[in-house]
Amino acid sequence: MTVQIVILAMIAAFLGMRLYSVLGRRAEHGEEPVQSRFDANAGPTGGAAPAGAPQAVPAPAARVRDMAPFQPAVENGLREIANADRRFDPAAFVEGARGAYRLILEAFWRGDKDELVHLCDPEVARSFAEAIDARVAAGEVPDNRLVRIEEAVITAASLTGPDARIAVRFVADIAAVTRNADGVVIAGSLNDAVEVRDVWTFRRAVHSGHPDWMLTETDVD
């Protein structure tokens, strides 16, 4: 197994993190939209809707129906979640998940433990820290780049009690390179991206006052 494959496997093995975001939530009338760190267009001067022009919020069923066709079980699950949390928006959730996917991978690759602490449960943060420490001890420095996310599709959704669970399949191109302590490439190539197919499952208590989604499972599609 090449070092490149090991690195990608480590990502799948250790991801189980808490996402401090507002994935899949849209403001109701009279609410200020909350801009998440995962919003693709977020910035210090992000645009706002004109004053006095509130946007109508579609009914939960309409927001589900507006997306691409789902398998019946997935659509039913999304409807149940949307009915339990009327601000839930599947399209916004997917966009937020795409941003989270990039943010998490890049934080892990650059070994940013402080950033990962803010994104992970303590146990998962420790796992990430251990993986980073092992990488450092081996004298390996990843120089990876998420070239593009080709696909982000909801593949499963369910509501069990207060817990909403949504699985998203990501198909992404990653240019993976490993360098030694002297900066010499020992594996991979930035000119040859590898297709990676991951399935991440997010969970959130729909009645919680906090908009936190937790990444509870990762798998390779």
Coordinates of N, CA and C in Angstrom, one line a residue:
M1 N 0.9 -1.2 0.0 CA 0.0 0.0 0.0 C 0.9 1.2 0.0
T2 N 0.6 2.1 -0.9 CA 1.4 3.3 -1.0 C 1.1 4.3 0.1
V3 N 2.1 5.2 0.4 CA 1.9 6.2 1.4 C 0.6 7.0 1.1
Q4 N 0.4 7.3 -0.2 CA -0.7 8.1 -0.6 C -2.0 7.4 -0.2
I5 N -2.1 6.1 -0.4 CA -3.3 5.4 0.0 C -3.5 5.4 1.5
V6 N -2.4 5.3 2.2 CA -2.4 5.3 3.7 C -3.0 6.6 4.2
I7 N -2.5 7.7 3.6 CA -3.0 9.0 4.0 C -4.5 9.1 3.8
L8 N -5.0 8.7 2.7 CA -6.4 8.8 2.4 C -7.2 7.9 3.3
A9 N -6.6 6.7 3.7 CA -7.3 5.8 4.6 C -7.4 6.4 6.0
M10 N -6.3 7.1 6.4 CA -6.3 7.7 7.7 C -7.4 8.8 7.8
I11 N -7.6 9.5 6.7 CA -8.7 10.5 6.7 C -10.0 9.8 7.0
A12 N -10.3 8.7 6.3 CA -11.6 8.0 6.5 C -11.7 7.4 7.9
A13 N -10.5 7.0 8.4 CA -10.6 6.3 9.7 C -10.8 7.2 10.9
F14 N -10.3 8.5 10.8 CA -10.3 9.3 11.9 C -11.3 10.4 11.9
L15 N -12.1 10.6 10.8 CA -13.1 11.6 10.7 C -14.3 11.2 11.5
G16 N -14.7 12.0 12.5 CA -15.8 11.7 13.3 C -16.1 13.0 14.1
M17 N -16.3 14.1 13.4 CA -16.1 15.3 14.1 C -17.4 16.1 14.2
R18 N -17.3 17.1 15.1 CA -18.4 17.9 15.4 C -18.3 19.1 14.5
L19 N -19.4 19.4 13.8 CA -19.4 20.5 12.8 C -20.2 21.7 13.4
Y20 N -19.5 22.8 13.7 CA -20.1 24.0 14.2 C -20.6 24.8 13.0
S21 N -21.8 24.5 12.6 CA -22.3 25.1 11.4 C -23.8 25.2 11.5
V22 N -24.4 25.8 10.4 CA -25.9 25.8 10.3 C -26.2 25.1 9.1
L23 N -25.7 23.9 8.9 CA -26.0 23.1 7.7 C -27.5 22.9 7.6
G24 N -28.0 23.3 6.4 CA -29.4 23.0 6.0 C -30.4 23.8 6.8
R25 N -30.1 25.0 7.3 CA -31.1 25.8 8.0 C -31.2 27.1 7.2
R26 N -32.5 27.5 7.1 CA -32.8 28.8 6.4 C -33.6 29.6 7.4
A27 N -33.3 30.9 7.3 CA -34.0 31.8 8.3 C -35.5 31.9 8.0
E28 N -36.3 31.9 9.1 CA -37.7 32.1 9.0 C -37.9 33.6 8.9
H29 N -39.2 34.0 8.7 CA -39.5 35.4 8.7 C -39.1 36.1 10.0
G30 N -38.4 37.2 9.9 CA -38.1 37.9 11.1 C -36.8 37.5 11.7
E31 N -36.1 36.4 11.2 CA -34.9 35.9 11.7 C -33.7 36.4 10.9
E32 N -32.6 36.7 11.5 CA -31.4 37.1 10.8 C -30.7 35.8 10.3
P33 N -30.4 35.6 9.0 CA -29.7 34.4 8.6 C -28.4 34.3 9.3
V34 N -28.0 33.1 9.8 CA -26.8 32.9 10.5 C -25.7 32.5 9.5
Q35 N -24.7 33.2 9.3 CA -23.7 32.8 8.3 C -22.7 31.9 8.9
S36 N -22.6 30.7 8.3 CA -21.7 29.7 8.9 C -20.3 29.8 8.4
R37 N -19.4 29.2 9.1 CA -18.0 29.2 8.6 C -17.9 28.3 7.4
F38 N -18.9 27.5 7.1 CA -18.9 26.6 6.0 C -19.6 27.2 4.8
D39 N -20.2 28.4 4.9 CA -20.8 29.0 3.8 C -19.8 29.3 2.7
A40 N -20.0 28.8 1.5 CA -19.0 28.9 0.4 C -18.7 30.4 0.1
N41 N -19.7 31.3 0.2 CA -19.4 32.7 -0.1 C -19.3 33.6 1.1
A42 N -19.1 33.0 2.3 CA -19.0 33.8 3.5 C -17.8 34.6 3.4
G43 N -17.9 35.8 4.0 CA -16.7 36.7 4.1 C -17.0 37.8 5.1
P44 N -16.0 38.6 5.4 CA -16.2 39.6 6.4 C -17.2 40.6 6.0
T45 N -17.5 40.7 4.6 CA -18.5 41.7 4.2 C -19.5 41.0 3.3
G46 N -19.9 39.8 3.8 CA -20.9 39.1 3.0 C -22.2 39.9 2.8
G47 N -22.8 39.7 1.6 CA -24.0 40.4 1.2 C -25.2 40.1 2.0
A48 N -26.1 41.0 2.2 CA -27.3 40.8 2.9 C -28.5 41.2 2.1
A49 N -29.6 40.6 2.4 CA -30.8 41.0 1.6 C -31.2 42.4 1.9
P50 N -31.8 43.2 1.0 CA -32.2 44.6 1.2 C -33.1 44.7 2.4
A51 N -33.0 45.7 3.2 CA -33.8 45.9 4.3 C -35.3 46.1 3.9
G52 N -36.2 45.5 4.6 CA -37.6 45.6 4.3 C -38.0 44.7 3.2
A53 N -37.2 43.7 2.8 CA -37.6 42.8 1.8 C -37.4 41.3 2.3
P54 N -38.1 40.9 3.2 CA -38.0 39.5 3.7 C -38.3 38.5 2.7
Q55 N -37.6 37.4 2.7 CA -37.7 36.4 1.7 C -38.7 35.3 2.2
A56 N -39.7 34.9 1.3 CA -40.6 33.9 1.7 C -39.9 32.5 1.9
V57 N -40.2 31.8 2.9 CA -39.6 30.5 3.1 C -40.6 29.4 2.7
P58 N -40.1 28.6 1.7 CA -41.0 27.5 1.2 C -41.4 26.6 2.3
A59 N -42.5 25.9 2.2 CA -42.9 24.9 3.1 C -41.9 23.8 3.1
P60 N -41.7 23.0 4.2 CA -40.7 21.9 4.2 C -40.9 21.0 3.0
A61 N -42.1 20.5 2.7 CA -42.3 19.6 1.6 C -41.8 20.2 0.3
A62 N -42.0 21.5 0.1 CA -41.6 22.1 -1.2 C -40.1 22.2 -1.3
R63 N -39.4 22.4 -0.2 CA -38.0 22.5 -0.2 C -37.4 21.1 -0.6
V64 N -38.0 20.0 -0.1 CA -37.5 18.7 -0.5 C -37.8 18.4 -1.9
R65 N -39.0 18.8 -2.4 CA -39.4 18.5 -3.7 C -38.6 19.3 -4.8
D66 N -38.1 20.5 -4.4 CA -37.3 21.3 -5.3 C -36.0 20.7 -5.7
M67 N -35.5 19.7 -4.9 CA -34.2 19.1 -5.2 C -34.4 18.0 -6.2
A68 N -33.3 17.5 -6.6 CA -33.3 16.4 -7.6 C -34.0 15.2 -7.0
P69 N -34.6 14.3 -7.8 CA -35.4 13.2 -7.3 C -34.5 12.3 -6.4
F70 N -35.1 11.8 -5.3 CA -34.5 10.9 -4.4 C -35.2 9.6 -4.4
Q71 N -34.4 8.6 -3.9 CA -35.1 7.3 -3.6 C -36.2 7.6 -2.6
P72 N -37.3 6.8 -2.7 CA -38.4 7.0 -1.8 C -38.0 7.1 -0.3
A73 N -37.1 6.2 0.1 CA -36.7 6.2 1.5 C -36.0 7.5 1.9
V74 N -35.2 8.0 1.0 CA -34.4 9.2 1.3 C -35.4 10.4 1.3
E75 N -36.3 10.5 0.4 CA -37.3 11.6 0.4 C -38.1 11.6 1.6
N76 N -38.6 10.4 2.0 CA -39.4 10.3 3.2 C -38.6 10.8 4.4
G77 N -37.4 10.4 4.5 CA -36.5 10.8 5.6 C -36.3 12.3 5.7
L78 N -36.1 12.9 4.5 CA -35.9 14.3 4.5 C -37.2 15.1 4.8
R79 N -38.3 14.5 4.4 CA -39.6 15.2 4.8 C -39.8 15.1 6.3
E80 N -39.5 14.0 6.9 CA -39.6 13.9 8.3 C -38.7 14.9 9.1
I81 N -37.5 15.0 8.6 CA -36.6 16.0 9.2 C -37.1 17.4 9.0
A82 N -37.6 17.7 7.8 CA -38.1 19.1 7.5 C -39.3 19.4 8.3
N83 N -40.2 18.4 8.6 CA -41.4 18.6 9.4 C -41.0 18.8 10.8
A84 N -39.9 18.2 11.3 CA -39.5 18.3 12.7 C -38.8 19.6 12.9
D85 N -38.1 20.1 11.9 CA -37.3 21.3 11.9 C -37.6 22.1 10.7
R86 N -38.6 23.0 10.8 CA -39.2 23.7 9.6 C -38.2 24.6 8.9
R87 N -37.0 24.9 9.6 CA -36.0 25.7 8.9 C -35.0 24.9 8.1
F88 N -35.1 23.5 8.2 CA -34.2 22.7 7.5 C -34.4 22.8 6.0
D89 N -33.3 22.9 5.3 CA -33.3 23.1 3.8 C -32.3 22.1 3.2
P90 N -32.7 21.0 2.5 CA -31.8 20.0 2.0 C -30.7 20.6 1.1
A91 N -31.1 21.6 0.2 CA -30.1 22.2 -0.7 C -29.1 22.9 0.1
A92 N -29.5 23.7 1.1 CA -28.5 24.4 1.9 C -27.6 23.5 2.7
F93 N -28.2 22.4 3.2 CA -27.5 21.4 3.9 C -26.3 20.8 3.0
V94 N -26.7 20.5 1.8 CA -25.7 19.9 0.9 C -24.5 20.9 0.6
E95 N -24.9 22.2 0.4 CA -23.9 23.2 0.2 C -23.0 23.4 1.4
G96 N -23.6 23.3 2.6 CA -22.8 23.4 3.8 C -21.9 22.2 4.0
A97 N -22.4 21.0 3.6 CA -21.6 19.8 3.7 C -20.4 19.9 2.8
R98 N -20.6 20.4 1.6 CA -19.5 20.5 0.7 C -18.4 21.4 1.3
G99 N -18.8 22.5 1.9 CA -17.8 23.4 2.5 C -17.1 22.7 3.7
A100 N -17.9 22.0 4.5 CA -17.4 21.3 5.6 C -16.3 20.2 5.2
Y101 N -16.6 19.5 4.1 CA -15.7 18.5 3.6 C -14.4 19.1 3.3
R102 N -14.4 20.2 2.6 CA -13.1 20.9 2.3 C -12.4 21.4 3.5
L103 N -13.1 22.0 4.4 CA -12.6 22.6 5.6 C -11.9 21.6 6.5
I104 N -12.6 20.4 6.7 CA -12.0 19.4 7.5 C -10.8 18.7 6.9
L105 N -10.9 18.4 5.6 CA -9.7 17.8 5.0 C -8.5 18.7 5.1
E106 N -8.7 20.0 4.8 CA -7.6 20.9 4.7 C -7.0 21.1 6.1
A107 N -7.8 21.2 7.2 CA -7.3 21.3 8.5 C -6.5 20.1 8.9
F108 N -6.9 18.9 8.5 CA -6.2 17.7 8.8 C -4.8 17.7 8.1
W109 N -4.9 18.0 6.8 CA -3.7 18.0 6.0 C -2.6 18.9 6.5
R110 N -3.0 20.1 7.0 CA -2.0 21.1 7.4 C -1.6 20.9 8.9
G111 N -2.3 19.9 9.5 CA -1.9 19.6 10.9 C -2.4 20.6 11.9
D112 N -3.5 21.3 11.6 CA -4.0 22.4 12.5 C -4.8 21.8 13.6
K113 N -4.2 21.4 14.7 CA -4.8 20.8 15.8 C -5.8 21.7 16.5
D114 N -5.5 23.0 16.6 CA -6.4 24.0 17.2 C -7.7 24.1 16.4
E115 N -7.6 24.1 15.1 CA -8.8 24.2 14.3 C -9.6 22.9 14.4
L116 N -9.0 21.8 14.5 CA -9.7 20.5 14.6 C -10.4 20.4 15.9
V117 N -9.8 21.0 17.0 CA -10.4 20.9 18.3 C -11.8 21.6 18.2
H118 N -11.9 22.7 17.4 CA -13.1 23.4 17.3 C -14.1 22.7 16.4
L119 N -13.7 21.7 15.7 CA -14.5 21.0 14.8 C -14.9 19.6 15.2
C120 N -14.2 19.1 16.2 CA -14.3 17.7 16.6 C -14.7 17.5 18.1
D121 N -15.4 16.4 18.3 CA -15.5 15.9 19.7 C -14.2 15.6 20.3
P122 N -14.0 15.7 21.6 CA -12.7 15.5 22.2 C -12.0 14.2 21.8
E123 N -12.8 13.1 21.7 CA -12.2 11.8 21.4 C -11.7 11.8 19.9
V124 N -12.4 12.4 19.0 CA -12.1 12.4 17.6 C -10.9 13.4 17.4
A125 N -10.9 14.5 18.2 CA -9.8 15.5 18.1 C -8.5 14.8 18.5
R126 N -8.6 13.9 19.6 CA -7.4 13.2 20.0 C -6.9 12.2 18.9
S127 N -7.9 11.6 18.2 CA -7.5 10.7 17.1 C -6.8 11.4 16.0
F128 N -7.3 12.6 15.7 CA -6.6 13.4 14.7 C -5.2 13.8 15.1
A129 N -5.1 14.2 16.4 CA -3.8 14.6 16.9 C -2.8 13.5 16.9
E130 N -3.3 12.3 17.2 CA -2.4 11.1 17.1 C -2.0 10.8 15.7
A131 N -2.9 11.0 14.7 CA -2.5 10.7 13.3 C -1.5 11.8 12.9
I132 N -1.7 13.0 13.3 CA -0.8 14.1 12.9 C 0.6 13.9 13.6
D133 N 0.6 13.5 14.8 CA 1.9 13.2 15.5 C 2.6 12.1 14.9
A134 N 1.9 11.0 14.5 CA 2.5 9.9 13.8 C 3.1 10.3 12.5
R135 N 2.4 11.2 11.8 CA 3.0 11.7 10.5 C 4.2 12.5 10.8
V136 N 4.2 13.3 11.8 CA 5.4 14.1 12.1 C 6.6 13.3 12.5
A137 N 6.3 12.2 13.3 CA 7.3 11.3 13.8 C 8.0 10.6 12.7
A138 N 7.2 10.3 11.6 CA 7.7 9.6 10.5 C 8.5 10.5 9.5
G139 N 8.4 11.8 9.8 CA 9.1 12.8 8.9 C 8.3 13.0 7.7
E140 N 7.0 12.8 7.7 CA 6.2 13.0 6.5 C 5.4 14.3 6.5
V141 N 5.4 15.0 5.4 CA 4.7 16.2 5.3 C 3.7 16.2 4.1
P142 N 2.4 16.1 4.4 CA 1.5 16.1 3.3 C 1.4 17.4 2.5
D143 N 1.3 17.3 1.3 CA 1.1 18.5 0.4 C -0.1 18.2 -0.5
N144 N -1.2 18.1 0.1 CA -2.4 17.6 -0.6 C -3.3 18.8 -1.0
R145 N -4.1 18.6 -2.1 CA -4.9 19.7 -2.6 C -6.2 19.1 -3.0
L146 N -7.3 19.6 -2.5 CA -8.7 19.2 -3.0 C -8.9 20.0 -4.3
V147 N -8.8 19.3 -5.4 CA -8.9 20.0 -6.7 C -10.4 20.4 -6.9
R148 N -11.3 19.5 -6.7 CA -12.7 19.8 -6.9 C -13.6 18.7 -6.3
I149 N -14.8 19.1 -5.9 CA -15.8 18.2 -5.5 C -16.7 18.0 -6.6
E150 N -16.6 16.8 -7.2 CA -17.4 16.5 -8.4 C -18.9 16.3 -8.1
E151 N -19.1 15.8 -6.9 CA -20.5 15.4 -6.6 C -20.7 15.4 -5.1
A152 N -21.8 15.9 -4.6 CA -22.2 15.8 -3.2 C -23.7 15.5 -3.2
V153 N -24.1 14.3 -2.9 CA -25.5 13.8 -3.0 C -25.9 13.2 -1.7
I154 N -27.1 13.5 -1.3 CA -27.7 12.9 -0.1 C -28.1 11.5 -0.5
T155 N -27.6 10.5 0.2 CA -27.9 9.1 -0.1 C -28.8 8.4 0.9
A156 N -28.9 9.0 2.1 CA -29.8 8.4 3.1 C -30.2 9.5 4.1
A157 N -31.4 9.4 4.6 CA -31.9 10.4 5.6 C -32.9 9.7 6.5
S158 N -32.8 10.0 7.7 CA -33.8 9.4 8.7 C -34.0 10.2 9.9
L159 N -35.1 10.1 10.6 CA -35.3 10.7 11.8 C -35.8 9.7 12.8
T160 N -34.9 9.5 13.9 CA -35.2 8.5 14.9 C -35.3 9.3 16.2
G161 N -36.5 9.4 16.7 CA -36.7 10.3 17.9 C -36.3 11.7 17.5
P162 N -35.5 12.3 18.3 CA -35.0 13.7 18.0 C -33.8 13.7 17.1
D163 N -33.3 12.6 16.8 CA -32.0 12.6 16.0 C -32.2 12.4 14.5
A164 N -31.8 13.5 13.8 CA -31.8 13.4 12.3 C -30.4 12.9 11.8
R165 N -30.4 12.0 10.9 CA -29.2 11.5 10.3 C -29.3 11.6 8.8
I166 N -28.2 12.2 8.2 CA -28.2 12.4 6.8 C -26.8 11.9 6.3
A167 N -26.8 11.1 5.3 CA -25.6 10.6 4.7 C -25.4 11.3 3.3
V168 N -24.2 11.8 3.1 CA -23.8 12.5 1.9 C -22.7 11.7 1.2
R169 N -22.9 11.4 -0.1 CA -21.8 10.8 -0.9 C -21.0 11.9 -1.6
F170 N -19.7 12.0 -1.3 CA -18.8 12.9 -2.0 C -17.9 12.2 -3.0
V171 N -17.9 12.7 -4.2 CA -16.9 12.3 -5.2 C -16.0 13.5 -5.5
A172 N -14.7 13.3 -5.1 CA -13.8 14.4 -5.2 C -12.5 14.0 -5.9
D173 N -11.8 15.0 -6.5 CA -10.5 14.8 -7.0 C -9.5 15.4 -6.1
I174 N -8.5 14.6 -5.6 CA -7.5 15.0 -4.7 C -6.1 14.8 -5.2
A175 N -5.3 15.8 -5.3 CA -3.9 15.7 -5.6 C -3.1 15.5 -4.4
A176 N -2.6 14.3 -4.2 CA -2.0 13.9 -2.9 C -0.5 13.7 -3.1
V177 N 0.3 14.5 -2.3 CA 1.7 14.4 -2.4 C 2.3 14.3 -0.9
T178 N 3.3 13.4 -0.7 CA 3.9 13.3 0.6 C 5.4 13.7 0.4
R179 N 5.8 14.6 1.2 CA 7.2 15.0 1.2 C 7.9 14.6 2.5
N180 N 9.3 14.5 2.4 CA 10.0 14.2 3.6 C 10.4 15.5 4.3
A181 N 11.1 15.4 5.4 CA 11.4 16.6 6.2 C 12.2 17.6 5.3
D182 N 12.9 17.2 4.3 CA 13.7 18.1 3.5 C 12.9 18.6 2.3
G183 N 11.6 18.3 2.2 CA 10.8 18.8 1.1 C 10.8 17.9 -0.1
V184 N 11.5 16.8 -0.1 CA 11.6 16.0 -1.3 C 10.3 15.1 -1.4
V185 N 9.7 15.0 -2.6 CA 8.5 14.2 -2.8 C 8.9 12.7 -2.7
I186 N 8.2 12.0 -1.8 CA 8.4 10.6 -1.6 C 7.2 9.8 -2.1
A187 N 6.1 10.4 -2.4 CA 4.9 9.7 -2.9 C 4.0 10.7 -3.5
G188 N 3.2 10.2 -4.5 CA 2.2 11.0 -5.1 C 2.6 12.1 -6.1
S189 N 1.7 12.8 -6.6 CA 2.0 13.9 -7.6 C 0.9 14.9 -7.6
L190 N 1.2 16.2 -7.6 CA 0.3 17.3 -7.7 C -0.3 17.4 -9.0
N191 N 0.3 16.7 -10.0 CA -0.2 16.8 -11.4 C -1.1 15.6 -11.8
D192 N -1.4 14.7 -10.8 CA -2.2 13.5 -11.1 C -3.2 13.3 -10.0
A193 N -4.4 13.9 -10.1 CA -5.4 13.9 -9.0 C -6.0 12.5 -9.0
V194 N -6.3 12.0 -7.8 CA -6.9 10.7 -7.5 C -8.4 11.0 -7.2
E195 N -9.3 10.2 -7.8 CA -10.7 10.3 -7.4 C -10.9 9.6 -6.1
V196 N -11.6 10.2 -5.2 CA -11.9 9.7 -3.9 C -13.4 9.7 -3.7
R197 N -14.0 8.6 -3.2 CA -15.4 8.5 -3.0 C -15.7 8.2 -1.6
D198 N -16.2 9.2 -0.9 CA -16.5 9.1 0.6 C -18.0 9.2 0.8
V199 N -18.5 8.6 1.9 CA -19.8 8.8 2.4 C -19.7 9.2 3.8
W200 N -20.1 10.4 4.1 CA -20.1 10.9 5.5 C -21.5 11.0 6.0
T201 N -21.7 10.6 7.2 CA -23.1 10.7 7.8 C -23.0 11.7 8.9
F202 N -24.0 12.6 8.9 CA -24.1 13.7 9.8 C -25.3 13.5 10.7
R203 N -25.2 13.9 12.0 CA -26.3 13.7 12.9 C -26.6 15.0 13.7
R204 N -27.8 15.3 13.9 CA -28.2 16.5 14.7 C -29.5 16.2 15.5
A205 N -29.6 16.7 16.7 CA -30.9 16.6 17.4 C -31.7 17.8 17.0
V206 N -32.8 17.5 16.3 CA -33.6 18.6 15.6 C -34.2 19.6 16.6
H207 N -34.4 19.2 17.8 CA -35.0 20.1 18.8 C -34.0 20.8 19.6
S208 N -32.7 20.6 19.3 CA -31.7 21.2 20.1 C -31.7 22.7 19.8
G209 N -31.3 23.5 20.8 CA -31.2 25.0 20.5 C -29.9 25.3 19.8
H210 N -29.0 24.3 19.6 CA -27.8 24.6 18.9 C -27.8 24.0 17.5
P211 N -27.3 24.6 16.5 CA -27.4 24.1 15.2 C -26.2 23.2 14.8
D212 N -25.6 22.5 15.8 CA -24.5 21.7 15.6 C -24.9 20.4 14.9
W213 N -24.1 20.0 13.8 CA -24.3 18.7 13.2 C -23.0 18.0 13.5
M214 N -23.1 16.7 13.8 CA -21.9 15.9 14.1 C -21.7 14.9 13.0
L215 N -20.5 14.8 12.6 CA -20.1 13.8 11.6 C -19.8 12.5 12.3
T216 N -20.8 11.6 12.2 CA -20.7 10.4 13.1 C -20.1 9.2 12.4
E217 N -20.1 9.2 11.1 CA -19.6 8.0 10.3 C -18.9 8.4 9.0
T218 N -17.9 7.7 8.7 CA -17.3 7.9 7.3 C -17.0 6.6 6.7
D219 N -17.2 6.5 5.5 CA -17.0 5.2 4.8 C -16.5 5.6 3.4
V220 N -16.0 4.5 2.7 CA -15.5 4.7 1.3 C -16.6 4.1 0.4
D221 N -17.1 4.8 -0.5 CA -18.2 4.3 -1.4 C -17.6 3.3 -2.4

